[in-house]
mmCIF file with all atom_site columns, C-alpha atoms in Angstrom:
data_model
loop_
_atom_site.group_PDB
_atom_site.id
_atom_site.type_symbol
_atom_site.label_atom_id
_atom_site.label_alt_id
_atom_site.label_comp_id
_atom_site.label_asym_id
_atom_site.label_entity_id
_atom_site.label_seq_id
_atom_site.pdbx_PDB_ins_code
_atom_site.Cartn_x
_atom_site.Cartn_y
_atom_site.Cartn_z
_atom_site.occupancy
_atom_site.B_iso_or_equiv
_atom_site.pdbx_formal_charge
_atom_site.auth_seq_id
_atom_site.auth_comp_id
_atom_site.auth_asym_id
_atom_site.auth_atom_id
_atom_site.pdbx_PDB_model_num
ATOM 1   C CA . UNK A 1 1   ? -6.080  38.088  -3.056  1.00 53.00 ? 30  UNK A CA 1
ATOM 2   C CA . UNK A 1 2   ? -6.829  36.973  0.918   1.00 51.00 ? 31  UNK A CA 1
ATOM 3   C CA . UNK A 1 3   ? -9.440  34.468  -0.262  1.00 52.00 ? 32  UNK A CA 1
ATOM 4   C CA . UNK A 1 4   ? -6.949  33.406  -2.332  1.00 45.00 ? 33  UNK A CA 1
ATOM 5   C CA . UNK A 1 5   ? -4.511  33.222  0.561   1.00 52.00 ? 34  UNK A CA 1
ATOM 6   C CA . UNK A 1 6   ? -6.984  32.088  3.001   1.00 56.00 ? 35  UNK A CA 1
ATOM 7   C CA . UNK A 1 7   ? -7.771  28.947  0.202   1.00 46.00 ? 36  UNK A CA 1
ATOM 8   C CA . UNK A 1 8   ? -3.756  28.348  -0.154  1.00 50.00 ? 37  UNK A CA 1
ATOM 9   C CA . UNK A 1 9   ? -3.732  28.426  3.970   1.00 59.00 ? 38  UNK A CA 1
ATOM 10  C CA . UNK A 1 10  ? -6.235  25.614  4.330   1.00 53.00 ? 39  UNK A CA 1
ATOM 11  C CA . UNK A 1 11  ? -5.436  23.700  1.356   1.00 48.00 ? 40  UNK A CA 1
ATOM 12  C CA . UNK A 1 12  ? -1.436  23.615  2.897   1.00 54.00 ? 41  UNK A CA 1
ATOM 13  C CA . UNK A 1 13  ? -3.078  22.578  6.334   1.00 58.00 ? 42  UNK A CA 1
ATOM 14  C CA . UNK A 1 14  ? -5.091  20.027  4.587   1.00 54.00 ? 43  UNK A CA 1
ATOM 15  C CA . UNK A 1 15  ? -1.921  18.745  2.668   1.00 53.00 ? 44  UNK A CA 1
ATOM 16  C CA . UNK A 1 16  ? -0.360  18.447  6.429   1.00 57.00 ? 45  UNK A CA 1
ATOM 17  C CA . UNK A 1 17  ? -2.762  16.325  8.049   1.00 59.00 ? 46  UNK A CA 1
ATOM 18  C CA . UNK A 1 18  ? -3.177  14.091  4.947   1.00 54.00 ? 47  UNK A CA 1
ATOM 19  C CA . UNK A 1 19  ? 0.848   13.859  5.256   1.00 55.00 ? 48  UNK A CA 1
ATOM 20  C CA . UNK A 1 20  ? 0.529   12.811  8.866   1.00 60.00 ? 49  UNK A CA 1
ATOM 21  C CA . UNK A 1 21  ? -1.939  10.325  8.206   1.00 59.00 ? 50  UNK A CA 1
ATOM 22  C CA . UNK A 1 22  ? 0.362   8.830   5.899   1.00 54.00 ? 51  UNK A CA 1
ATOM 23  C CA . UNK A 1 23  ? 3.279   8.879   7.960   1.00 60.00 ? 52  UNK A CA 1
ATOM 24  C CA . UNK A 1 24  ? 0.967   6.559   10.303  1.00 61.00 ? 53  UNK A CA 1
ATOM 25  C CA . UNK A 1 25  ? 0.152   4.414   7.525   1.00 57.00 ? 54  UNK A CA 1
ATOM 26  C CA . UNK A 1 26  ? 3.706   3.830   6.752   1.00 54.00 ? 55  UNK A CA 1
ATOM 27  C CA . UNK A 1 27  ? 4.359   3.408   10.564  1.00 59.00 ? 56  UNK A CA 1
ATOM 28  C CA . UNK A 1 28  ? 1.841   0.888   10.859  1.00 59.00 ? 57  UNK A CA 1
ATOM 29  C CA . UNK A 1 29  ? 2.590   -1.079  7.749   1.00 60.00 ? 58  UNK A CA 1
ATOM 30  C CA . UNK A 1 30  ? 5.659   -2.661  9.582   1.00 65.00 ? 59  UNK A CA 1
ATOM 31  C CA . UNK A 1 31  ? 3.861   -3.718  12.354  1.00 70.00 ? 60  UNK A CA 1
ATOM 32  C CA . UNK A 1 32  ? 0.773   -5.317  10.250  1.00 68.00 ? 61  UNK A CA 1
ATOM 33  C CA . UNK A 1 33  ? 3.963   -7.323  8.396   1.00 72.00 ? 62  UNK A CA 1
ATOM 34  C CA . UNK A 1 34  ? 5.084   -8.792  11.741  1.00 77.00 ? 63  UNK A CA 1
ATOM 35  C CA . UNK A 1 35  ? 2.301   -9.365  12.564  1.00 74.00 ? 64  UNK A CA 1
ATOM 36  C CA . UNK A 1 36  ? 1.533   -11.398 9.583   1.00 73.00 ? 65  UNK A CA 1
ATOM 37  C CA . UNK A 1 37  ? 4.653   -13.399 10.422  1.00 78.00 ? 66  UNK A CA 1
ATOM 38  C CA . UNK A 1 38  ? 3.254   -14.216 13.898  1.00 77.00 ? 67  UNK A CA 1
ATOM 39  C CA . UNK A 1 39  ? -0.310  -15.485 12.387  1.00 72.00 ? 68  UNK A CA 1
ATOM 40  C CA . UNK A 1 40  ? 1.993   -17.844 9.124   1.00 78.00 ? 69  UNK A CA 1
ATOM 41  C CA . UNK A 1 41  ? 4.296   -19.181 12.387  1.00 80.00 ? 70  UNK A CA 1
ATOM 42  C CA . UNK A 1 42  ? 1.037   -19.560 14.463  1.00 76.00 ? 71  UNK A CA 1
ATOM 43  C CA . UNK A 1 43  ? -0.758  -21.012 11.756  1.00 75.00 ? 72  UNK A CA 1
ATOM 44  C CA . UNK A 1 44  ? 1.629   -23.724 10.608  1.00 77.00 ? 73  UNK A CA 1
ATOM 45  C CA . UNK A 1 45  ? 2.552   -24.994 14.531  1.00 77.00 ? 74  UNK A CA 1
ATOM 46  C CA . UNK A 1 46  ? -1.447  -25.251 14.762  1.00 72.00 ? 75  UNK A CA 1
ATOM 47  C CA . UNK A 1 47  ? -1.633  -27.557 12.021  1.00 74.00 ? 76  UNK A CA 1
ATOM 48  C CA . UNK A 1 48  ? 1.190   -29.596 12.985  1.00 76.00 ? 77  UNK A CA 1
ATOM 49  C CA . UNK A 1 49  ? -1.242  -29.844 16.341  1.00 70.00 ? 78  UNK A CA 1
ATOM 50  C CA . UNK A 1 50  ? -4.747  -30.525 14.367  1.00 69.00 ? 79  UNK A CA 1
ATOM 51  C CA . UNK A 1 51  ? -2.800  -33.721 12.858  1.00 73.00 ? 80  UNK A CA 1
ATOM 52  C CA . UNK A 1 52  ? -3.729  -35.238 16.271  1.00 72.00 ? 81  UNK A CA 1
ATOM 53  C CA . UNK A 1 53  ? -7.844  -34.832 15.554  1.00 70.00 ? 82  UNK A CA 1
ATOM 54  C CA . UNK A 1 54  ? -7.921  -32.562 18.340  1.00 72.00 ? 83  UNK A CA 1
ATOM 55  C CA . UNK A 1 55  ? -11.230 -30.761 17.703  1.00 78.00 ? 84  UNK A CA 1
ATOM 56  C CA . UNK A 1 56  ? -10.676 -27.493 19.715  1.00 77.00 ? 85  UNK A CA 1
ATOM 57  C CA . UNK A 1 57  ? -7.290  -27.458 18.060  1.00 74.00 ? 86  UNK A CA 1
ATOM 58  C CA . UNK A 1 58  ? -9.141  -27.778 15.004  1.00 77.00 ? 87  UNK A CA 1
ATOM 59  C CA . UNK A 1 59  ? -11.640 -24.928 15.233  1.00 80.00 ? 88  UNK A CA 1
ATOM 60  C CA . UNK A 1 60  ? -8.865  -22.415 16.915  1.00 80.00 ? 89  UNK A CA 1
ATOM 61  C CA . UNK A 1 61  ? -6.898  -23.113 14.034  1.00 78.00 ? 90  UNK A CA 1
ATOM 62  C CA . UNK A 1 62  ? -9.921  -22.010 11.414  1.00 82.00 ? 91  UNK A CA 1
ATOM 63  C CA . UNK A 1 63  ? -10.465 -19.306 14.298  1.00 83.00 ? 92  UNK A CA 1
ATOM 64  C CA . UNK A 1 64  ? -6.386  -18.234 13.157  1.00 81.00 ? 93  UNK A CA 1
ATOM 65  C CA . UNK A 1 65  ? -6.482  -18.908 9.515   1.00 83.00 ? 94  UNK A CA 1
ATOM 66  C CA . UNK A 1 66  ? -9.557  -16.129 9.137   1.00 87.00 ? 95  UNK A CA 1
ATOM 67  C CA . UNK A 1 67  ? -7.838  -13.890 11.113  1.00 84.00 ? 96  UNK A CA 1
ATOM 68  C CA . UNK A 1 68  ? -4.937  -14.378 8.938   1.00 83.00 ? 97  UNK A CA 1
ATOM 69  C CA . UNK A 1 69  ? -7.053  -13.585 5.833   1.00 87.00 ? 98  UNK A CA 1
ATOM 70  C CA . UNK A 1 70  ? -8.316  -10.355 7.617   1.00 88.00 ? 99  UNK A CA 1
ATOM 71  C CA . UNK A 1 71  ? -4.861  -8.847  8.027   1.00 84.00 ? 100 UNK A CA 1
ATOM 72  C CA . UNK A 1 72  ? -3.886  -9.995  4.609   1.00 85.00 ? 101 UNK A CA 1
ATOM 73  C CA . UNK A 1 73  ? -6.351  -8.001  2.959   1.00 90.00 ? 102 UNK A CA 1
ATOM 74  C CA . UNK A 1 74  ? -5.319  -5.345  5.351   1.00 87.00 ? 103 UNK A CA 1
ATOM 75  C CA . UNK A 1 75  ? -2.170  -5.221  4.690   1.00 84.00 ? 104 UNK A CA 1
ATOM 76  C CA . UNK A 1 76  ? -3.278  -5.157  0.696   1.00 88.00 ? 105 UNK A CA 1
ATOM 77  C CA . UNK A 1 77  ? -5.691  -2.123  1.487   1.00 91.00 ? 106 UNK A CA 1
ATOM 78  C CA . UNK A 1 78  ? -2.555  0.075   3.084   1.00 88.00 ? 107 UNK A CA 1
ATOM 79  C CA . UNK A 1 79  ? -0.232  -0.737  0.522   1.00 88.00 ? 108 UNK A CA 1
ATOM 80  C CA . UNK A 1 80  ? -2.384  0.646   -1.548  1.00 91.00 ? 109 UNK A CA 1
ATOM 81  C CA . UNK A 1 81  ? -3.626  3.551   0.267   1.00 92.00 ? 110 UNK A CA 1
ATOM 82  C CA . UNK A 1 82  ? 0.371   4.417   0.676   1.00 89.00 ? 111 UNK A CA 1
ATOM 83  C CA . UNK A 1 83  ? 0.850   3.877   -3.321  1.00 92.00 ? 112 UNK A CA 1
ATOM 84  C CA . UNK A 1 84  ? -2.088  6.192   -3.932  1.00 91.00 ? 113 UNK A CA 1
ATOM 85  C CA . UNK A 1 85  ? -0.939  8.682   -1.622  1.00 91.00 ? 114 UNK A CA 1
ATOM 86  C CA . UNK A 1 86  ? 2.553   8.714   -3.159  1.00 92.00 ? 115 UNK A CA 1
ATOM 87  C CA . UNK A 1 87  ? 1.037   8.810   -6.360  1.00 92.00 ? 116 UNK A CA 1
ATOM 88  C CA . UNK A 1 88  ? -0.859  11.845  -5.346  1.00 89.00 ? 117 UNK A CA 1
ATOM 89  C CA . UNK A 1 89  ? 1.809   13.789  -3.577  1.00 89.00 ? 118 UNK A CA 1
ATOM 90  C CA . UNK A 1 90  ? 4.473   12.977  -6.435  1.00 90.00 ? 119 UNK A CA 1
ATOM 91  C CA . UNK A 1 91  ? 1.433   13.798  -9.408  1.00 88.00 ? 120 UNK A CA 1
ATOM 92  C CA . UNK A 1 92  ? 1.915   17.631  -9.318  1.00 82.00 ? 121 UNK A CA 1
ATOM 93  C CA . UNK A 1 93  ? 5.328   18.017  -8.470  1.00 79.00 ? 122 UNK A CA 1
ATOM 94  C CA . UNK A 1 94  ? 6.977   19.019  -11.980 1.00 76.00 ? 123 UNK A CA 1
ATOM 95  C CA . UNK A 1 95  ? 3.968   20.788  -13.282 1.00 79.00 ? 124 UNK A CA 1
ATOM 96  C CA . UNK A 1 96  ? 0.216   21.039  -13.120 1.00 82.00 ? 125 UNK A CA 1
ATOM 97  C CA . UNK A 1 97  ? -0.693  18.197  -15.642 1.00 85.00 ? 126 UNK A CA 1
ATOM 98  C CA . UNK A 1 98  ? -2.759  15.654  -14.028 1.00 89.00 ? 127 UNK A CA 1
ATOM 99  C CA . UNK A 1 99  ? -0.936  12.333  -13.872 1.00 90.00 ? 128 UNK A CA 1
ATOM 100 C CA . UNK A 1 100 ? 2.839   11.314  -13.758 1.00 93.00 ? 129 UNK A CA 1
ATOM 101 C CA . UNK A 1 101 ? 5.378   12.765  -15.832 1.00 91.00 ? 130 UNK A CA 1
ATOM 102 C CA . UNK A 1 102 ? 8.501   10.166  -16.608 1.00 92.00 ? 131 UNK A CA 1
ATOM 103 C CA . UNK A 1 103 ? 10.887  12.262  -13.873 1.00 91.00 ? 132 UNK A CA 1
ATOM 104 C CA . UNK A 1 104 ? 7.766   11.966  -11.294 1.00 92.00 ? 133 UNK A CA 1
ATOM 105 C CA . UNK A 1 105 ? 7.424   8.056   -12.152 1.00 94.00 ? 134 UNK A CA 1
ATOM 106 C CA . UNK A 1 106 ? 11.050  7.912   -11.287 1.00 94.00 ? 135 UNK A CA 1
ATOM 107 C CA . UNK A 1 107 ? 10.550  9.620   -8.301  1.00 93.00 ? 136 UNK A CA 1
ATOM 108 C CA . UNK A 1 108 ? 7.467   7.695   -7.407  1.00 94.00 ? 137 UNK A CA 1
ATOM 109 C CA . UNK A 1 109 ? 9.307   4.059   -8.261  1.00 95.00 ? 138 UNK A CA 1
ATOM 110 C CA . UNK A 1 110 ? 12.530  5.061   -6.625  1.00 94.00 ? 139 UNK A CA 1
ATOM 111 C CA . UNK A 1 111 ? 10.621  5.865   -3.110  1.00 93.00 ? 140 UNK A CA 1
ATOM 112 C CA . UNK A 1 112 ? 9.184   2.088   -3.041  1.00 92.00 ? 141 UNK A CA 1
ATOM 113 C CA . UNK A 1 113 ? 10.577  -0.818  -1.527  1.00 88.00 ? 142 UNK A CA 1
ATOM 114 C CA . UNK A 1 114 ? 12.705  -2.669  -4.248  1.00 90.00 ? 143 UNK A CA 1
ATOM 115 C CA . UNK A 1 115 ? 10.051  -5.518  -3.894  1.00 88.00 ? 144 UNK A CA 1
ATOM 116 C CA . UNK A 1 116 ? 7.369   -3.047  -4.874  1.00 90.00 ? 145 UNK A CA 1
ATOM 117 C CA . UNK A 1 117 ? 9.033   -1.496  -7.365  1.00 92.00 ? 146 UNK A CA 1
ATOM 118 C CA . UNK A 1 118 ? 9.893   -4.381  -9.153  1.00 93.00 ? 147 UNK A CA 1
ATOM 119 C CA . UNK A 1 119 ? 6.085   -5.050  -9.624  1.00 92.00 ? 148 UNK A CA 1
ATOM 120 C CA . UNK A 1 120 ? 5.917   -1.661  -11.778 1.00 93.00 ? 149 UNK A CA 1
ATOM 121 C CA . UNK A 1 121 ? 6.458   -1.325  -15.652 1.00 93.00 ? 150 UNK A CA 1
ATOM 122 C CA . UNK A 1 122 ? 8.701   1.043   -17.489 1.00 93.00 ? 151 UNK A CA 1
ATOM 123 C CA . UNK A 1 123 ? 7.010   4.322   -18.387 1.00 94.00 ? 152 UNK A CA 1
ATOM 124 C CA . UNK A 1 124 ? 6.837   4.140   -21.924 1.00 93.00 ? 153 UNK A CA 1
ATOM 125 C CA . UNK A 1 125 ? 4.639   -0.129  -20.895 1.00 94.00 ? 154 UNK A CA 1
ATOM 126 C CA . UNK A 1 126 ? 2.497   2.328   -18.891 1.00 93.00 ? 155 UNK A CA 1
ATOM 127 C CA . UNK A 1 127 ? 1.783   5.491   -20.870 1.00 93.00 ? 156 UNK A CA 1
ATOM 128 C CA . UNK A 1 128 ? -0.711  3.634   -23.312 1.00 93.00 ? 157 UNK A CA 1
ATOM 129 C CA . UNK A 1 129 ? -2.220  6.852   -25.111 1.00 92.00 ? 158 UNK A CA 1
ATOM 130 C CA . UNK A 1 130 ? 1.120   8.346   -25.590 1.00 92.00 ? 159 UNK A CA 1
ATOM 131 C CA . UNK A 1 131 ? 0.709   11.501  -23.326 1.00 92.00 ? 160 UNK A CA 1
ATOM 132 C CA . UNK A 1 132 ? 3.521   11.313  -22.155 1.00 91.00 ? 161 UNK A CA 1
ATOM 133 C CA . UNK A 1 133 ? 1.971   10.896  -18.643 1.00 91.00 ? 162 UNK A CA 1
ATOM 134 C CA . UNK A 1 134 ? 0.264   8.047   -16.374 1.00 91.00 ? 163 UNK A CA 1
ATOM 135 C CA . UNK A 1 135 ? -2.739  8.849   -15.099 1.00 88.00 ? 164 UNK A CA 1
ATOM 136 C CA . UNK A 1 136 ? -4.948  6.685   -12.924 1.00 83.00 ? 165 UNK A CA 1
ATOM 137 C CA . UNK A 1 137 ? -7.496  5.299   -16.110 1.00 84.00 ? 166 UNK A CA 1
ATOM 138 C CA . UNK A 1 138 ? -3.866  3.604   -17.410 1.00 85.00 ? 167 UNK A CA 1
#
């Protein structure tokens, strides 16, 4: 029964930092969107300047556009970490079937950003054996 307790203890202290790492995440998902503004608005006044053949121009504004790539993908890699991690915290919550239930899909689409959520299929589109769950192979 301690070992038990002692596994319970770490596993909750585990679930805490993963949580917190999250909650940075999420933090730092605004910022990488403004910053992707910056870069488009950046970009697009430095191509209004290359139209004047001005080769430095030229090369700082390749210099911009891969940087812009970069934080794209970025961006792409923590909105997915954040969907996984929802998906992960959300996945046990009504019982201790792997994968989501149709409440915890609800609960997992109604904590994303309507833009987000609108990119996600009804339940029933999802759950393609019939299990009445979505795991991650679907």
């Amino acid at each position: 029964i301690k070992s038990v307790s002692t596994d319970g203890e770490l596993l909750g202290n585990s679930i805490s930092a993963f949580n917190s790492q999250v909650d940075m995440i999420m933090d730092n998902k605004s910022d990488l969107q403004s910053q992707i503004k910056a870069f488009e608005r950046l970009e697009n006044e430095l191509k209004q300047e290359s139209k004047s053949n001005n080769q430095e121009i030229i090369e700082f504004l390749k210099e911009v556009q891969k940087l812009f790539r970069e934080f794209k993908t970025l961006q792409t890699t923590v909105e997915k970490a954040n969907l996984l991690s929802l998906f992960y915290e959300l996945e046990f919550a009504d019982d201790d079937i792997e994968g989501l239930s149709k409440t915890e899909y609800d609960r997992f689409k109604g904590r994303l950003d309507r833009e987000t959520a609108k990119k996600f299929r009804d339940f029933d589109q999802l759950d393609i054996n019939n299990d009445k769950t979505i795991d991650m192979s679907e």
